[in-house]
Amino acid sequence: MRLRPVRPAGWWFDGLLLAILVGLTAALATGHLFGLDRAVADWAAEHRPTAARWAAMILNFLGQGTPLTLLAAGLGVLVAVRLRSVRPVLPPVAAFVLTYLTIGPLKVWTARPAPSASTREPFLPPDQTLPLFQHDLPVRFAQSYPSGHVANAIVWYGVLALLLAPLLHTFGRAVPPRLVAVIRVLPPLIVLATTIYLGWHWLTDSVAGLLLGLLLDRLLHRVPWDGLPLPAALRGWNRPFISSP
């Protein structure tokens, strides 16, 4: 089996994403970048009229992990039924496992409160909302870093884009490449911007979510889904779906 190509090609870009994520985490762990986070959060709080806040809250639903997971799973099952192949179900399953094993554990390990933790429970002093590794707080109050909304949006919209082309192909239609690009890029950018604007995450939380999401997305898109070996019992349901004619 050969890995599927990604852009930019090669593992150097994955290493760069990982290095920046580690460097960003180390900088925050040593008390750096707090001024930038505070300045962005304060600006957003001062420029958040009611109408804009509600619009941002609605748009932020684009990054809800559970609905995206169910949508991707349903799309995978639909493609699987139409092609009589179990392979379209594999990307949503892999994405769920990968996000479950990375995003949540990182949030718990870094234990960082959100900007809103100073204005609602647990009502921390503003300066105490910035540092990482506040394991003395209940877990539910310290899960801001990295932004799960941003990382989930990148991963799940990537999976949806992967499944959309074979689904429409079963109806005799093709997906314009620009539409695929819009699906993969626009929702994550909207989620990133609204998450910061609403004060639900620090700027660096969202940047970390972006880096992690891109890294996971590249791993998932490298998998040769059409060539993975399947049990003999599924021999009648092993048709390719990405490279199907």
Short mmCIF file of N, CA, C and O in Angstrom, two decimals, residues 72-73 75 88 91-92 95 154-164 184 217 220-221:
data_model
loop_
_atom_site.label_atom_id
_atom_site.label_comp_id
_atom_site.label_asym_id
_atom_site.label_seq_id
_atom_site.Cartn_x
_atom_site.Cartn_y
_atom_site.Cartn_z
N ALA A 72 -20.95 13.08 9.55
CA ALA A 72 -19.93 12.34 8.80
C ALA A 72 -20.22 10.84 8.82
O ALA A 72 -20.07 10.15 7.80
N ALA A 73 -20.63 10.33 9.97
CA ALA A 73 -20.95 8.91 10.07
C ALA A 73 -22.13 8.56 9.17
O ALA A 73 -22.12 7.54 8.47
N LEU A 75 -23.12 10.16 6.51
CA LEU A 75 -22.70 10.26 5.11
C LEU A 75 -21.88 9.04 4.71
O LEU A 75 -22.03 8.51 3.61
N PRO A 88 -16.23 3.35 2.94
CA PRO A 88 -16.58 4.74 3.26
C PRO A 88 -16.86 5.00 4.74
O PRO A 88 -16.85 6.15 5.17
N PRO A 91 -13.22 6.23 7.24
CA PRO A 91 -12.71 7.56 7.61
C PRO A 91 -13.42 8.19 8.80
O PRO A 91 -12.74 8.72 9.70
N PRO A 92 -14.77 8.16 8.89
CA PRO A 92 -15.40 8.72 10.09
C PRO A 92 -14.99 8.00 11.37
O PRO A 92 -14.79 8.64 12.41
N ALA A 95 -11.47 9.09 12.20
CA ALA A 95 -11.45 10.48 12.67
C ALA A 95 -11.95 10.58 14.11
O ALA A 95 -11.39 11.33 14.92
N ILE A 154 -11.73 21.34 11.47
CA ILE A 154 -10.78 21.00 10.40
C ILE A 154 -10.87 19.52 10.05
O ILE A 154 -10.93 19.13 8.88
N VAL A 155 -10.89 18.67 11.07
CA VAL A 155 -10.91 17.22 10.84
C VAL A 155 -12.21 16.78 10.18
O VAL A 155 -12.22 16.08 9.16
N TRP A 156 -13.34 17.21 10.75
CA TRP A 156 -14.61 16.68 10.27
C TRP A 156 -15.03 17.25 8.93
O TRP A 156 -15.62 16.53 8.11
N TYR A 157 -14.74 18.51 8.65
CA TYR A 157 -15.06 19.02 7.32
C TYR A 157 -14.13 18.41 6.27
O TYR A 157 -14.52 18.27 5.11
N GLY A 158 -12.94 18.02 6.68
CA GLY A 158 -12.07 17.29 5.77
C GLY A 158 -12.65 15.93 5.43
O GLY A 158 -12.59 15.48 4.27
N VAL A 159 -13.22 15.24 6.43
CA VAL A 159 -13.86 13.95 6.19
C VAL A 159 -15.10 14.11 5.32
O VAL A 159 -15.34 13.32 4.40
N LEU A 160 -15.90 15.14 5.59
CA LEU A 160 -17.09 15.38 4.79
C LEU A 160 -16.73 15.64 3.33
O LEU A 160 -17.39 15.14 2.41
N ALA A 161 -15.68 16.43 3.12
CA ALA A 161 -15.24 16.69 1.75
C ALA A 161 -14.76 15.42 1.07
O ALA A 161 -14.98 15.21 -0.13
N LEU A 162 -14.11 14.54 1.84
CA LEU A 162 -13.62 13.27 1.29
C LEU A 162 -14.77 12.38 0.84
O LEU A 162 -14.66 11.68 -0.17
N LEU A 163 -15.88 12.41 1.58
CA LEU A 163 -17.01 11.53 1.28
C LEU A 163 -17.99 12.14 0.28
O LEU A 163 -18.77 11.40 -0.35
N LEU A 164 -17.98 13.44 0.14
CA LEU A 164 -18.95 14.10 -0.73
C LEU A 164 -18.77 13.71 -2.20
O LEU A 164 -19.75 13.45 -2.90
N ARG A 184 -13.69 22.64 3.05
CA ARG A 184 -12.57 22.35 3.94
C ARG A 184 -12.02 23.59 4.63
O ARG A 184 -11.47 23.47 5.73
N ASP A 217 -5.71 16.17 10.21
CA ASP A 217 -6.31 16.11 8.87
C ASP A 217 -5.33 15.52 7.86
O ASP A 217 -5.71 14.69 7.02
N LEU A 220 -5.09 11.73 8.35
CA LEU A 220 -6.26 11.01 7.85
C LEU A 220 -6.28 10.96 6.32
O LEU A 220 -6.66 9.94 5.73
N HIS A 221 -5.86 12.05 5.69
CA HIS A 221 -5.90 12.07 4.23
C HIS A 221 -4.73 11.31 3.60
O HIS A 221 -4.73 11.09 2.38
#
